[in-house]
Amino acid sequence: MKRLQVFMAVVFVVLTAVLSPVSAYASSYSIPEAEFIIYINEDGSVDVAEHWTLSFEEGSFTRFYKDIVTYGDIEDSVTLDTESFYVTIDDVACSYTDDRDGRPDYTYNVTASTYGYEVDCYKSSEGVTRHYMICYRIYDAVKYVADEGYYLFAYRLIGANFDKYIDYVKVSVYSPDGTVNKLLYASENDYEITNGNYTNVSADGSDGMYKIKVRLDGDNIGGAVSITSEQINNARKSSAMESFWEGFVGVMSVLFFPVIIVITIVRKSIKNGRIKRNVRENPNYIRQIIDPWAGTLSAFEFAYGRAGASYTKLFSTYFVYMIQRGVIEVLPGRRFNIYSDRCENRVDSDMVDFLVNMAVDTDGSLSELVLSENIEARYNDFVSFCMSMRNRFREAVDSKIRGKENKQYRKDYDLACKAAGYEKNVQISVDDLLNGSFSHYEVFMVMTTGVAAYENYDSYDNDSFYYYFYDIDTCSRRSFDTYNDEHSSSSSGSSCSSCSSCSSCSSCGGGGAD
């Protein structure tokens, strides 16, 4: 017994010596309070002021970061005005910085991501309590539920990956005069006050995602996105079913892991073998999956209604699509004209605005514009624009097909993606796109496999179109690669390992301090 006591004493001394340096460098912080003040304007825009109080108790910190989730279900997807930010730290106005490594005091940075935007606030902090205010404007957050005749404001104030516990949360929503508010949902709600056009919700503690939904009855809100209650219910059922199956599969995997692995491998092998055989024996197999949707969805709606982060392919292909339809005319000397009167939809107009914004030496004219290398330097703008394009195609799909038809679309889309992986002889060049009809098959195969003949760009140095197209594709590709490089090693908890492909990233936003 005495030897055992001596041994335990030695172990205690050794562990104390080993662990004490770790605790000396440990860091901890808490979030006593987060308050959100929301003003819904008559034009449908929404001004948000976030007030965060952080107590840095142990260790050194230089950043508080928080994600703004812009892509979600049809009821809570929004568009962020990236030029509208006003940030203060302890009531000191902060300036914008691109120095994310240096993190200069009293500065902030806004970076686009696959789920929205990350806002970083920089100030060295140790043993202090700081107050951060983040103000910004969002659009498309107010929806008009047409079949029931009311307006709906739904917004995810905090993403699901924000895993730091918040001691107290308060949300205030002000709608235009004459509007009557009604709280439909709040993630945490211990106390509520609703009086006319004012709603206040507070909770003693919040962990994870915080979302609020308010019904707005009145006729003095403009600019709302029209949706239906059926679309809302379908999105809610889809999310609930996905959550149920994720939990069910998790439990079953633990109980029957070996059996499930064997069965999954066998079933997948059989299924993939069947798809591979069909592709090999039937040259039109993929077309037969896709073509039936031509009468319901456009080529870009089908291809990008469920696509992941294939931003460069989407942008470059749509650019060629606008040339093929005469909206863009490429001229010698890397110049181009834009004919805005030929725009056929909202995406066309958005693309025109973006190209004009990225051109140099422009006085507002749409003639003889020249591409700017700023596409690479301003990758946040590029990613944000491509996200808005992708979201518009997804919204179009949700508005055109519902219920069982939407489920069949997802099934056919996934099957076509798997089949495309076995297609070895795809040869879709830029010439094919320019001279073709932009069929559903062509656009889909470009999305899944890319455009062939990139290696031939050197031979087109004297051809304005190819040189210009090469600039756009290369710059946009480098810009997105730069974004991925900067975020691939982040330990912020604000990213999801499957964000490039999953459809549930609407709640992946996170945040914290480091």
PDB file of C-alpha atoms in Angstrom, residues 165-284:
ATOM      1  CA  TYR A 165     -23.034  29.562 -25.285  1.00  0.00           C
ATOM      2  CA  ILE A 166     -24.612  33.034 -25.036  1.00  0.00           C
ATOM      3  CA  ASP A 167     -25.876  33.969 -21.574  1.00  0.00           C
ATOM      4  CA  TYR A 168     -28.588  36.374 -22.736  1.00  0.00           C
ATOM      5  CA  VAL A 169     -30.110  37.036 -26.170  1.00  0.00           C
ATOM      6  CA  LYS A 170     -32.468  39.837 -27.121  1.00  0.00           C
ATOM      7  CA  VAL A 171     -34.076  40.550 -30.498  1.00  0.00           C
ATOM      8  CA  SER A 172     -36.135  43.630 -31.383  1.00  0.00           C
ATOM      9  CA  VAL A 173     -38.015  43.867 -34.695  1.00  0.00           C
ATOM     10  CA  TYR A 174     -39.501  47.166 -35.899  1.00  0.00           C
ATOM     11  CA  SER A 175     -41.697  47.134 -38.999  1.00  0.00           C
ATOM     12  CA  PRO A 176     -43.105  50.174 -40.865  1.00  0.00           C
ATOM     13  CA  ASP A 177     -45.818  52.250 -39.243  1.00  0.00           C
ATOM     14  CA  GLY A 178     -49.257  50.775 -39.797  1.00  0.00           C
ATOM     15  CA  THR A 179     -47.946  47.213 -39.858  1.00  0.00           C
ATOM     16  CA  VAL A 180     -49.068  44.692 -37.245  1.00  0.00           C
ATOM     17  CA  ASN A 181     -46.433  42.182 -36.101  1.00  0.00           C
ATOM     18  CA  LYS A 182     -47.067  38.637 -34.942  1.00  0.00           C
ATOM     19  CA  LEU A 183     -44.220  36.423 -33.706  1.00  0.00           C
ATOM     20  CA  LEU A 184     -44.358  33.029 -35.414  1.00  0.00           C
ATOM     21  CA  TYR A 185     -41.114  31.500 -34.191  1.00  0.00           C
ATOM     22  CA  ALA A 186     -37.954  32.204 -32.207  1.00  0.00           C
ATOM     23  CA  SER A 187     -35.257  29.616 -31.478  1.00  0.00           C
ATOM     24  CA  GLU A 188     -35.179  30.666 -27.819  1.00  0.00           C
ATOM     25  CA  ASN A 189     -38.018  32.641 -26.275  1.00  0.00           C
ATOM     26  CA  ASP A 190     -38.380  33.162 -22.538  1.00  0.00           C
ATOM     27  CA  TYR A 191     -40.089  36.536 -22.763  1.00  0.00           C
ATOM     28  CA  GLU A 192     -41.994  38.267 -25.596  1.00  0.00           C
ATOM     29  CA  ILE A 193     -43.577  41.655 -26.124  1.00  0.00           C
ATOM     30  CA  THR A 194     -45.499  42.454 -29.313  1.00  0.00           C
ATOM     31  CA  ASN A 195     -47.185  45.820 -29.639  1.00  0.00           C
ATOM     32  CA  GLY A 196     -48.339  46.879 -33.078  1.00  0.00           C
ATOM     33  CA  ASN A 197     -45.304  47.119 -35.346  1.00  0.00           C
ATOM     34  CA  TYR A 198     -42.834  46.228 -32.581  1.00  0.00           C
ATOM     35  CA  THR A 199     -41.759  42.771 -31.407  1.00  0.00           C
ATOM     36  CA  ASN A 200     -39.261  42.033 -28.664  1.00  0.00           C
ATOM     37  CA  VAL A 201     -37.996  38.558 -27.789  1.00  0.00           C
ATOM     38  CA  SER A 202     -35.445  37.660 -25.120  1.00  0.00           C
ATOM     39  CA  ALA A 203     -34.004  34.459 -23.712  1.00  0.00           C
ATOM     40  CA  ASP A 204     -31.772  33.552 -20.795  1.00  0.00           C
ATOM     41  CA  GLY A 205     -29.292  31.501 -22.745  1.00  0.00           C
ATOM     42  CA  SER A 206     -28.825  30.347 -26.332  1.00  0.00           C
ATOM     43  CA  ASP A 207     -26.641  27.710 -27.921  1.00  0.00           C
ATOM     44  CA  GLY A 208     -26.313  27.173 -31.669  1.00  0.00           C
ATOM     45  CA  MET A 209     -28.565  28.564 -34.368  1.00  0.00           C
ATOM     46  CA  TYR A 210     -30.920  31.445 -33.545  1.00  0.00           C
ATOM     47  CA  LYS A 211     -33.699  32.135 -36.024  1.00  0.00           C
ATOM     48  CA  ILE A 212     -36.707  34.419 -35.825  1.00  0.00           C
ATOM     49  CA  LYS A 213     -39.895  34.566 -37.916  1.00  0.00           C
ATOM     50  CA  VAL A 214     -42.386  37.427 -37.743  1.00  0.00           C
ATOM     51  CA  ARG A 215     -45.642  37.773 -39.632  1.00  0.00           C
ATOM     52  CA  LEU A 216     -46.278  41.307 -40.906  1.00  0.00           C
ATOM     53  CA  ASP A 217     -49.869  42.293 -41.665  1.00  0.00           C
ATOM     54  CA  GLY A 218     -50.267  45.472 -43.682  1.00  0.00           C
ATOM     55  CA  ASP A 219     -50.007  46.885 -47.180  1.00  0.00           C
ATOM     56  CA  ASN A 220     -47.149  49.351 -46.853  1.00  0.00           C
ATOM     57  CA  ILE A 221     -44.124  47.139 -47.584  1.00  0.00           C
ATOM     58  CA  GLY A 222     -42.667  47.080 -51.086  1.00  0.00           C
ATOM     59  CA  GLY A 223     -39.972  44.988 -52.742  1.00  0.00           C
ATOM     60  CA  ALA A 224     -41.053  41.711 -51.124  1.00  0.00           C
ATOM     61  CA  VAL A 225     -40.254  38.378 -52.769  1.00  0.00           C
ATOM     62  CA  SER A 226     -43.463  36.506 -53.610  1.00  0.00           C
ATOM     63  CA  ILE A 227     -43.707  32.925 -52.350  1.00  0.00           C
ATOM     64  CA  THR A 228     -46.487  30.528 -51.353  1.00  0.00           C
ATOM     65  CA  SER A 229     -47.294  28.699 -48.150  1.00  0.00           C
ATOM     66  CA  GLU A 230     -46.870  25.427 -50.034  1.00  0.00           C
ATOM     67  CA  GLN A 231     -43.269  26.314 -50.852  1.00  0.00           C
ATOM     68  CA  ILE A 232     -42.621  27.112 -47.196  1.00  0.00           C
ATOM     69  CA  ASN A 233     -44.167  23.838 -46.040  1.00  0.00           C
ATOM     70  CA  ASN A 234     -42.255  21.800 -48.618  1.00  0.00           C
ATOM     71  CA  ALA A 235     -38.964  23.349 -47.541  1.00  0.00           C
ATOM     72  CA  ARG A 236     -39.808  22.738 -43.880  1.00  0.00           C
ATOM     73  CA  LYS A 237     -40.753  19.107 -44.523  1.00  0.00           C
ATOM     74  CA  SER A 238     -37.582  18.554 -46.527  1.00  0.00           C
ATOM     75  CA  SER A 239     -35.394  19.991 -43.752  1.00  0.00           C
ATOM     76  CA  ALA A 240     -37.217  18.010 -41.062  1.00  0.00           C
ATOM     77  CA  MET A 241     -36.920  14.786 -43.018  1.00  0.00           C
ATOM     78  CA  GLU A 242     -33.227  15.363 -43.657  1.00  0.00           C
ATOM     79  CA  SER A 243     -32.650  15.993 -39.930  1.00  0.00           C
ATOM     80  CA  PHE A 244     -34.622  12.872 -38.980  1.00  0.00           C
ATOM     81  CA  TRP A 245     -32.718  10.631 -41.322  1.00  0.00           C
ATOM     82  CA  GLU A 246     -29.390  12.090 -40.266  1.00  0.00           C
ATOM     83  CA  GLY A 247     -30.189  11.257 -36.640  1.00  0.00           C
ATOM     84  CA  PHE A 248     -31.613   7.835 -37.478  1.00  0.00           C
ATOM     85  CA  VAL A 249     -28.649   6.880 -39.614  1.00  0.00           C
ATOM     86  CA  GLY A 250     -26.298   8.059 -36.852  1.00  0.00           C
ATOM     87  CA  VAL A 251     -27.923   5.797 -34.240  1.00  0.00           C
ATOM     88  CA  MET A 252     -28.137   2.822 -36.567  1.00  0.00           C
ATOM     89  CA  SER A 253     -24.529   3.272 -37.628  1.00  0.00           C
ATOM     90  CA  VAL A 254     -23.382   2.900 -34.043  1.00  0.00           C
ATOM     91  CA  LEU A 255     -25.533  -0.185 -33.395  1.00  0.00           C
ATOM     92  CA  PHE A 256     -25.019  -1.993 -36.677  1.00  0.00           C
ATOM     93  CA  PHE A 257     -21.886  -0.406 -38.091  1.00  0.00           C
ATOM     94  CA  PRO A 258     -20.180  -3.522 -39.547  1.00  0.00           C
ATOM     95  CA  VAL A 259     -23.369  -4.833 -41.173  1.00  0.00           C
ATOM     96  CA  ILE A 260     -24.283  -1.422 -42.571  1.00  0.00           C
ATOM     97  CA  ILE A 261     -20.820  -0.994 -44.072  1.00  0.00           C
ATOM     98  CA  VAL A 262     -21.014  -4.325 -45.888  1.00  0.00           C
ATOM     99  CA  ILE A 263     -24.555  -3.750 -47.135  1.00  0.00           C
ATOM    100  CA  THR A 264     -23.739  -0.205 -48.248  1.00  0.00           C
ATOM    101  CA  ILE A 265     -20.670  -1.300 -50.196  1.00  0.00           C
ATOM    102  CA  VAL A 266     -22.552  -4.110 -51.920  1.00  0.00           C
ATOM    103  CA  ARG A 267     -25.564  -1.956 -52.814  1.00  0.00           C
ATOM    104  CA  LYS A 268     -23.394   0.890 -54.042  1.00  0.00           C
ATOM    105  CA  SER A 269     -21.297  -1.440 -56.172  1.00  0.00           C
ATOM    106  CA  ILE A 270     -24.384  -2.979 -57.761  1.00  0.00           C
ATOM    107  CA  LYS A 271     -26.006   0.395 -58.396  1.00  0.00           C
ATOM    108  CA  ASN A 272     -22.866   2.024 -59.769  1.00  0.00           C
ATOM    109  CA  GLY A 273     -22.180  -1.009 -61.931  1.00  0.00           C
ATOM    110  CA  ARG A 274     -25.649  -0.728 -63.425  1.00  0.00           C
ATOM    111  CA  ILE A 275     -25.194   2.998 -64.142  1.00  0.00           C
ATOM    112  CA  LYS A 276     -21.754   2.424 -65.632  1.00  0.00           C
ATOM    113  CA  ARG A 277     -23.118  -0.304 -67.899  1.00  0.00           C
ATOM    114  CA  ASN A 278     -25.974   1.915 -69.061  1.00  0.00           C
ATOM    115  CA  VAL A 279     -23.562   4.727 -69.937  1.00  0.00           C
ATOM    116  CA  ARG A 280     -21.333   2.349 -71.852  1.00  0.00           C
ATOM    117  CA  GLU A 281     -24.131   0.662 -73.796  1.00  0.00           C
ATOM    118  CA  ASN A 282     -26.356   3.674 -74.426  1.00  0.00           C
ATOM    119  CA  PRO A 283     -24.673   6.868 -75.746  1.00  0.00           C
ATOM    120  CA  ASN A 284     -27.875   8.824 -75.053  1.00  0.00           C
TER     121      ASN A 284
END
